[in-house]
Amino acid sequence: MSVKHAILALLYQQNRHGYDIKTQFESMVHGQWPLNAGQVYTTLDRLTRDGLVEPLAEGDRDRKEYRITDAGKEALHQWLLTPVERSLLKDAFFFKLLCAQEIDFPRKSEILNRQRSSLIRHMMQLRQLRAGLDPKRHKAMIYLVEGGILHLEADMKWLEMLLEESEME
Amino acid sequence: MIVVEGLRKQYRSGEQPVVDHVNLEVKQGEFTAIMGPSGSGKSTLLNLMGGLDLPDQGTVYVDGLPLHTLSEKRRTLMRRRKIGYIFQNYQLLSMLNVRENIAFPMSVDRCPKEEIQLRVQELVKELGLKGKEEAVPDELSGGQQQRVAIARALAMQPKVILADEPTGNLDRKRSQEVMEILLHLHRKERMTIVMVTHDLSVAGYAERILLYKDGRIESDIRQKEGDMPRVLEDFLAQLQT
């Protein structure tokens, strides 16, 4: 996932200038990540170089608008249809556990307990965030948060299993 | 609002107590979840907090009154007037309709008829039960039955709601509806709620979670303000790559 594809998606809907892309992007991620204007223009330059977007003549107040090209549409379609790989080894907590195992760390159950508390706090935060979302206006964000809740539930079950096993050791 | 001091309960001698010298304070307006595996004793703790069961040792104070040293009559009155109970299996009276079930605690308390009528009307509206007033529990879905049970728990305008696995028999969508009602009661009316659950996603609605295991509180976790949930951090971090 990248800013590149987010910009292609925003231009897919309509032609936009840089500042419009920035504000629409921030609205798309529910204001959780303010996008640097510089990053927008650098990415637009790169997309133009690769033939995925093209600049239009300068419009009102000298703002340059951009349009997605057919190649850009195709690149966006391909990206949307490509499944996302998952790797457990890239999970930071799992990697920590592997290292603890490797050095036979004596406080392994403390690692698990601390992780559990952190996970529970995250669940409370997600629930709080979810409660503030309007089903009509924030549909995509609700999907994201619900997905996060389900992931946390699975993480919790996994942690409980590890805790049970560490208690039996 | 609720203070638990040195509470102990053991069902059989020689066995591990299901509540083992538990101390706890729940403040007015707090939404607390007690989370633990089945058989950990969390329901027994809740029953002791609500005066539905008697401890071997220790005391529970509700609104400053020592619940277990009151006479049976005063304890019953206090339970009826200050505490609302919600159970996993709803515990509605099958021969009474929705209106009568909601009115039940007020009728037992001999409240004036007009007052009962008004309160029931209010609760029917609040809990989205309009049009179902004459239905008996068997004619309702699980989610609707639990909403009737919540309305009944609220009938006497209690200070505390004690909920034992309130979503235990419901699917994900109905669970969410029931939990949103409890969250609304907590946020808008500053209702003190203590809820027992084994389910993290349900416990997550609370602002404080007590992890309960083998008769003891293992951890007391409170919500920290202002942190961005990890799922969003992950999402945004990926976006930047």
Coordinates of C-alpha atoms in Angstrom, one line a residue:
Chain A
M1 CA 0.0 0.0 0.0
S2 CA 1.3 3.4 -0.8
V3 CA 0.6 7.1 -1.2
K4 CA 1.0 6.4 -4.9
H5 CA -2.1 4.2 -5.1
A6 CA -4.1 6.5 -2.9
I7 CA -3.4 9.4 -5.3
L8 CA -4.3 7.2 -8.3
A9 CA -7.6 6.3 -6.5
L10 CA -8.4 10.0 -5.9
L11 CA -7.6 10.9 -9.5
Y12 CA -9.7 8.0 -10.7
Q13 CA -12.8 9.8 -9.3
Q14 CA -12.0 13.2 -10.9
N15 CA -9.2 15.5 -11.9
R16 CA -7.7 17.2 -8.9
H17 CA -4.9 19.6 -8.0
G18 CA -2.3 18.9 -5.4
Y19 CA -3.9 20.6 -2.5
D20 CA -7.3 18.9 -3.2
I21 CA -5.5 15.5 -3.2
K22 CA -3.9 16.3 0.1
T23 CA -7.3 17.3 1.8
Q24 CA -9.2 14.4 0.2
F25 CA -6.6 12.0 1.3
E26 CA -6.7 13.2 4.9
S27 CA -10.5 12.9 4.8
M28 CA -10.2 9.3 3.5
V29 CA -8.0 8.3 6.4
H30 CA -10.3 10.1 8.8
G31 CA -7.7 12.8 9.6
Q32 CA -5.5 10.2 11.3
W33 CA -2.5 10.9 9.1
P34 CA -1.8 14.5 7.8
L35 CA -0.1 14.1 4.5
N36 CA 2.9 16.3 3.7
A37 CA 2.2 18.5 0.7
G38 CA 5.8 17.9 -0.5
Q39 CA 5.1 14.2 -0.6
V40 CA 2.0 14.8 -2.7
Y41 CA 4.0 16.8 -5.3
T42 CA 7.0 14.4 -5.4
T43 CA 4.6 11.5 -5.9
L44 CA 2.7 13.4 -8.6
D45 CA 6.1 14.1 -10.4
R46 CA 7.0 10.4 -10.2
L47 CA 3.5 9.3 -11.5
T48 CA 3.8 11.8 -14.4
R49 CA 7.3 10.4 -15.2
D50 CA 5.9 6.9 -15.3
G51 CA 3.0 7.9 -17.5
L52 CA 0.3 7.0 -14.9
V53 CA -1.0 10.6 -14.6
E54 CA -0.7 13.7 -16.7
P55 CA -0.8 17.4 -15.8
L56 CA -3.5 19.6 -17.4
A57 CA -3.2 23.2 -18.2
E58 CA -3.0 25.5 -15.1
G59 CA -6.4 26.4 -13.9
D60 CA -7.8 28.9 -11.5
R61 CA -5.3 30.6 -9.2
D62 CA -2.4 29.0 -11.2
R63 CA -3.2 25.6 -9.7
K64 CA -2.0 22.6 -11.8
E65 CA -4.6 19.9 -12.2
Y66 CA -3.8 16.3 -12.8
R67 CA -5.6 13.5 -14.7
I68 CA -5.2 9.8 -14.5
T69 CA -4.1 8.1 -17.7
D70 CA -5.3 4.7 -19.1
A71 CA -2.0 3.2 -17.9
G72 CA -2.7 4.7 -14.5
K73 CA -6.2 3.2 -14.4
E74 CA -4.7 -0.2 -15.3
A75 CA -2.0 0.1 -12.7
L76 CA -4.6 0.9 -10.1
H77 CA -6.8 -2.1 -11.1
Q78 CA -3.9 -4.4 -11.0
W79 CA -2.9 -3.2 -7.5
L80 CA -6.4 -3.6 -6.2
L81 CA -6.6 -7.2 -7.5
T82 CA -3.3 -8.3 -6.1
P83 CA -3.7 -10.2 -2.8
V84 CA -1.8 -8.9 0.2
E85 CA 0.9 -11.3 1.5
R86 CA 1.1 -11.8 5.3
S87 CA 4.2 -12.9 7.1
L88 CA 4.1 -13.9 10.7
L89 CA 7.9 -13.3 10.9
K90 CA 7.2 -9.6 10.2
D91 CA 5.0 -9.4 13.3
A92 CA 7.1 -7.4 15.8
F93 CA 5.7 -9.2 18.9
F94 CA 6.3 -12.7 17.4
F95 CA 9.8 -11.7 16.6
K96 CA 10.4 -10.6 20.2
L97 CA 9.1 -13.9 21.4
L98 CA 11.5 -15.7 19.1
C99 CA 14.4 -13.8 20.5
A100 CA 13.2 -14.4 24.1
Q101 CA 13.1 -18.1 23.2
E102 CA 16.6 -18.0 21.7
I103 CA 18.2 -16.5 24.9
D104 CA 16.0 -18.5 27.2
F105 CA 14.7 -15.3 28.8
P106 CA 13.4 -16.1 32.3
R107 CA 10.7 -13.4 32.2
K108 CA 8.8 -14.8 29.2
S109 CA 5.4 -14.8 30.9
E110 CA 5.9 -11.2 31.8
I111 CA 6.4 -10.4 28.1
L112 CA 3.1 -12.2 27.4
N113 CA 1.2 -10.5 30.3
R114 CA 2.4 -7.0 29.3
Q115 CA 1.5 -7.7 25.7
R116 CA -2.0 -8.8 26.9
S117 CA -2.5 -5.6 28.8
S118 CA -1.4 -3.5 25.8
L119 CA -3.8 -5.4 23.6
I120 CA -6.7 -4.9 26.0
R121 CA -5.9 -1.1 26.0
H122 CA -6.0 -1.1 22.2
M123 CA -9.3 -2.9 22.2
M124 CA -10.7 -0.2 24.5
Q125 CA -9.3 2.5 22.2
L126 CA -10.8 0.9 19.1
R127 CA -14.2 0.5 20.8
Q128 CA -14.0 4.2 21.8
L129 CA -13.1 5.2 18.2
R130 CA -15.8 2.9 16.8
A131 CA -18.5 4.5 19.1
G132 CA -17.7 7.9 17.6
L133 CA -18.1 6.9 14.0
D134 CA -21.3 7.5 12.0
P135 CA -22.4 4.5 10.0
K136 CA -23.5 6.7 7.1
R137 CA -20.5 9.0 6.9
H138 CA -17.6 6.8 8.0
K139 CA -18.3 3.4 6.5
A140 CA -14.7 2.7 5.3
M141 CA -13.3 3.7 8.7
I142 CA -15.9 1.4 10.4
Y143 CA -14.7 -1.5 8.3
L144 CA -11.1 -0.8 9.3
V145 CA -11.9 -0.5 13.0
E146 CA -14.1 -3.7 12.9
G147 CA -11.2 -5.5 11.2
G148 CA -8.9 -4.3 13.9
I149 CA -11.2 -5.5 16.6
L150 CA -11.4 -9.0 15.0
H151 CA -7.6 -9.1 14.7
L152 CA -7.2 -8.1 18.3
E153 CA -9.6 -10.9 19.3
A154 CA -7.5 -13.4 17.4
D155 CA -4.3 -12.0 18.9
M156 CA -5.9 -12.3 22.4
K157 CA -6.8 -16.0 21.8
W158 CA -3.3 -16.7 20.6
L159 CA -1.8 -14.9 23.7
E160 CA -4.1 -16.9 26.0
M161 CA -2.8 -20.1 24.4
L162 CA 0.8 -19.0 24.9
L163 CA 0.1 -18.0 28.5
E164 CA -1.5 -21.3 29.3
E165 CA 1.5 -23.1 27.9
S166 CA 4.0 -20.9 29.7
E167 CA 2.2 -21.6 33.0
M168 CA 2.5 -25.3 32.4
E169 CA 6.2 -25.1 31.7
Chain B
M1 CA -20.3 3.5 44.6
I2 CA -19.3 -0.1 45.3
V3 CA -16.5 -1.1 47.7
V4 CA -15.5 -4.7 48.1
E5 CA -13.4 -5.5 51.1
G6 CA -11.7 -8.9 51.7
L7 CA -14.4 -10.8 49.9
R8 CA -14.1 -14.6 50.0
K9 CA -16.3 -17.4 48.8
Q10 CA -15.6 -21.1 48.7
Y11 CA -18.1 -23.6 47.6
R12 CA -16.4 -26.8 49.0
S13 CA -13.9 -27.0 51.7
G14 CA -10.4 -28.1 50.5
E15 CA -11.1 -26.6 47.1
Q16 CA -9.7 -23.3 45.7
P17 CA -12.0 -20.4 46.7
V18 CA -13.9 -18.9 43.7
V19 CA -13.5 -15.5 45.3
D20 CA -10.2 -15.2 47.2
H21 CA -9.9 -12.1 49.4
V22 CA -10.9 -9.7 46.7
N23 CA -10.6 -5.9 47.3
L24 CA -12.1 -3.5 44.8
E25 CA -13.5 -0.1 44.4
V26 CA -15.9 0.9 41.6
K27 CA -16.5 4.7 41.5
Q28 CA -19.8 6.4 40.6
G29 CA -20.3 6.5 36.9
E30 CA -17.5 4.0 36.1
F31 CA -18.0 1.3 33.5
T32 CA -16.0 -1.7 34.6
A33 CA -15.7 -5.1 32.9
I34 CA -14.6 -8.2 34.8
M35 CA -13.0 -10.5 32.3
G36 CA -11.9 -14.1 32.8
P37 CA -12.2 -17.6 31.5
S38 CA -15.3 -19.6 32.4
G39 CA -15.1 -21.2 35.8
S40 CA -12.8 -18.4 37.1
G41 CA -15.4 -17.2 39.6
K42 CA -16.2 -13.9 38.0
S43 CA -20.0 -14.5 38.1
T44 CA -19.8 -15.4 41.7
L45 CA -18.0 -12.2 42.4
L46 CA -20.7 -10.2 40.6
N47 CA -23.4 -12.0 42.5
L48 CA -21.7 -11.2 45.8
M49 CA -21.4 -7.5 44.7
G50 CA -25.1 -7.5 44.0
G51 CA -26.2 -9.3 47.2
L52 CA -27.5 -12.3 45.2
D53 CA -25.1 -14.6 47.1
L54 CA -23.6 -14.4 50.6
P55 CA -19.8 -14.4 51.1
D56 CA -17.9 -16.5 53.7
Q57 CA -15.9 -13.4 54.6
G58 CA -15.7 -9.8 53.7
T59 CA -18.1 -7.0 53.0
V60 CA -19.6 -5.2 50.0
Y61 CA -20.7 -1.6 50.4
V62 CA -23.1 -0.3 47.8
D63 CA -23.7 3.5 48.0
G64 CA -22.1 3.4 51.5
L65 CA -24.3 0.6 52.9
P66 CA -22.9 -2.8 54.0
L67 CA -24.9 -5.1 51.8
H68 CA -24.4 -8.4 53.6
T69 CA -24.9 -7.2 57.2
L70 CA -28.3 -5.7 56.5
S71 CA -31.4 -7.6 57.5
E72 CA -32.8 -9.8 54.7
K73 CA -35.7 -7.4 54.2
R74 CA -33.5 -4.3 53.9
R75 CA -31.1 -6.1 51.6
T76 CA -34.0 -7.1 49.3
L77 CA -35.3 -3.5 49.3
M78 CA -31.8 -2.2 48.5
R79 CA -31.3 -4.7 45.7
R80 CA -34.6 -3.8 44.2
R81 CA -34.1 0.0 44.4
K82 CA -30.4 0.5 43.9
I83 CA -29.3 -2.3 41.6
G84 CA -30.4 -3.4 38.2
Y85 CA -29.5 -6.9 37.1
I86 CA -29.0 -8.1 33.5
F87 CA -28.3 -11.8 32.9
Q88 CA -27.1 -13.9 29.9
N89 CA -30.4 -15.8 29.6
Y90 CA -32.5 -12.6 30.2
Q91 CA -34.6 -14.2 33.0
L92 CA -37.8 -12.7 31.8
L93 CA -41.1 -14.1 33.1
S94 CA -42.5 -16.2 30.3
M95 CA -46.2 -15.7 31.1
L96 CA -45.9 -11.9 31.3
N97 CA -45.8 -9.6 28.2
V98 CA -43.1 -7.0 27.6
R99 CA -45.0 -4.2 29.4
E100 CA -45.6 -6.4 32.5
N101 CA -42.0 -7.7 32.5
I102 CA -40.6 -4.2 32.5
A103 CA -43.2 -3.1 35.2
F104 CA -42.5 -6.1 37.4
P105 CA -40.0 -4.6 39.9
M106 CA -42.1 -1.5 40.2
S107 CA -45.3 -3.6 40.8
V108 CA -43.5 -5.6 43.5
D109 CA -42.3 -2.3 45.1
R110 CA -46.0 -1.1 45.0
C111 CA -45.3 2.0 43.0
P112 CA -48.4 3.9 42.0
K113 CA -50.0 2.6 38.8
E114 CA -49.8 5.9 36.9
E115 CA -46.1 6.1 37.7
I116 CA -45.5 2.6 36.5
Q117 CA -47.4 3.3 33.3
L118 CA -45.3 6.4 32.6
R119 CA -42.0 4.7 33.3
V120 CA -42.8 1.7 31.2
Q121 CA -43.8 3.9 28.3
E122 CA -40.6 5.9 28.6
L123 CA -38.5 2.7 28.7
V124 CA -40.3 1.0 25.8
K125 CA -39.5 4.1 23.7
E126 CA -35.9 4.4 24.9
L127 CA -35.1 0.7 24.3
G128 CA -36.8 0.6 20.8
L129 CA -39.6 -1.8 21.9
K130 CA -42.5 0.2 20.5
G131 CA -45.1 -2.1 19.0
K132 CA -43.9 -5.1 21.1
E133 CA -45.6 -4.1 24.4
E134 CA -48.1 -7.0 24.2
A135 CA -45.6 -9.7 23.1
V136 CA -44.5 -12.4 25.4
P137 CA -40.8 -13.3 25.6
D138 CA -41.2 -16.3 23.3
E139 CA -42.4 -14.1 20.5
L140 CA -39.2 -12.0 20.7
S141 CA -35.7 -12.4 19.3
G142 CA -32.8 -12.8 21.7
G143 CA -31.7 -9.2 21.1
Q144 CA -35.3 -7.9 21.8
Q145 CA -35.5 -10.1 25.0
Q146 CA -32.3 -8.6 26.3
R147 CA -33.6 -5.1 25.6
V148 CA -36.7 -5.9 27.7
A149 CA -34.4 -7.2 30.4
I150 CA -32.4 -4.0 30.3
A151 CA -35.6 -1.9 30.5
R152 CA -36.7 -4.0 33.5
A153 CA -33.3 -3.4 35.1
L154 CA -33.7 0.3 34.6
A155 CA -37.3 0.5 35.8
M156 CA -36.5 1.4 39.4
Q157 CA -33.9 4.0 38.2
P158 CA -31.1 2.1 39.9
K159 CA -27.7 3.5 40.8
V160 CA -25.8 0.5 39.5
I161 CA -26.3 -2.0 36.7
L162 CA -24.7 -5.4 37.2
A163 CA -24.6 -7.4 33.9
D164 CA -23.5 -11.1 33.7
E165 CA -22.5 -12.0 30.2
P166 CA -25.2 -9.7 28.7
T167 CA -24.3 -10.7 25.2
G168 CA -23.5 -14.3 25.8
N169 CA -26.5 -15.6 23.8
L170 CA -26.4 -13.1 21.0
D171 CA -24.7 -12.9 17.6
R172 CA -22.2 -10.2 16.8
K173 CA -24.7 -7.7 15.5
R174 CA -27.2 -8.0 18.4
S175 CA -24.3 -8.0 20.9
Q176 CA -23.2 -4.7 19.4
E177 CA -26.7 -3.3 19.8
V178 CA -27.0 -4.3 23.4
M179 CA -23.5 -3.0 24.2
E180 CA -24.3 0.3 22.6
I181 CA -27.3 0.7 24.9
L182 CA -25.1 0.0 27.9
L183 CA -22.5 2.5 26.6
H184 CA -25.2 5.1 26.1
L185 CA -26.4 4.6 29.7
H186 CA -22.8 5.0 30.9
R187 CA -22.0 8.0 28.8
K188 CA -25.2 10.0 28.8
E189 CA -26.6 9.1 32.3
R190 CA -23.3 8.4 34.1
M191 CA -24.7 5.0 35.2
T192 CA -22.3 2.8 37.1
I193 CA -22.0 -0.5 35.3
V194 CA -20.1 -3.6 36.3
M195 CA -20.2 -6.3 33.6
V196 CA -18.8 -9.8 33.6
T197 CA -17.7 -11.3 30.3
H198 CA -15.2 -13.7 28.8
D199 CA -15.2 -11.8 25.5
L200 CA -12.5 -9.2 24.9
S201 CA -14.4 -7.4 22.2
V202 CA -17.3 -7.0 24.6
A203 CA -15.1 -6.0 27.5
G204 CA -13.6 -3.4 25.2
Y205 CA -16.6 -1.2 25.6
A206 CA -15.7 -0.6 29.3
E207 CA -13.3 2.1 30.5
R208 CA -11.7 -0.3 33.0
I209 CA -11.1 -4.0 32.6
L210 CA -10.3 -6.3 35.5
L211 CA -8.6 -9.6 34.5
Y212 CA -10.0 -12.2 36.9
K213 CA -8.4 -15.6 37.4
D214 CA -8.6 -18.3 40.1
G215 CA -10.6 -16.1 42.4
R216 CA -8.3 -13.1 42.2
I217 CA -8.0 -9.9 40.2
E218 CA -4.8 -10.4 38.2
S219 CA -4.7 -7.0 36.5
D220 CA -6.6 -3.7 36.6
I221 CA -6.4 -2.0 33.2
R222 CA -7.7 1.4 32.6
Q223 CA -8.1 3.2 29.3
K224 CA -5.4 5.6 28.5
E225 CA -6.5 8.8 26.8
G226 CA -5.2 10.0 23.5
D227 CA -3.2 7.0 22.3
M228 CA -3.8 6.1 18.7
P229 CA -5.0 2.4 18.4
R230 CA -2.3 0.1 17.0
V231 CA -4.4 -0.9 14.1
L232 CA -4.4 2.6 12.8
E233 CA -0.7 3.0 13.4
D234 CA -0.1 -0.1 11.4
F235 CA -2.4 1.0 8.7
L236 CA -0.7 4.4 8.4
A237 CA 2.8 3.0 8.7
Q238 CA 2.1 0.7 5.7
L239 CA 0.7 3.6 3.8
Q240 CA 4.0 5.5 4.2
T241 CA 6.1 2.7 2.7

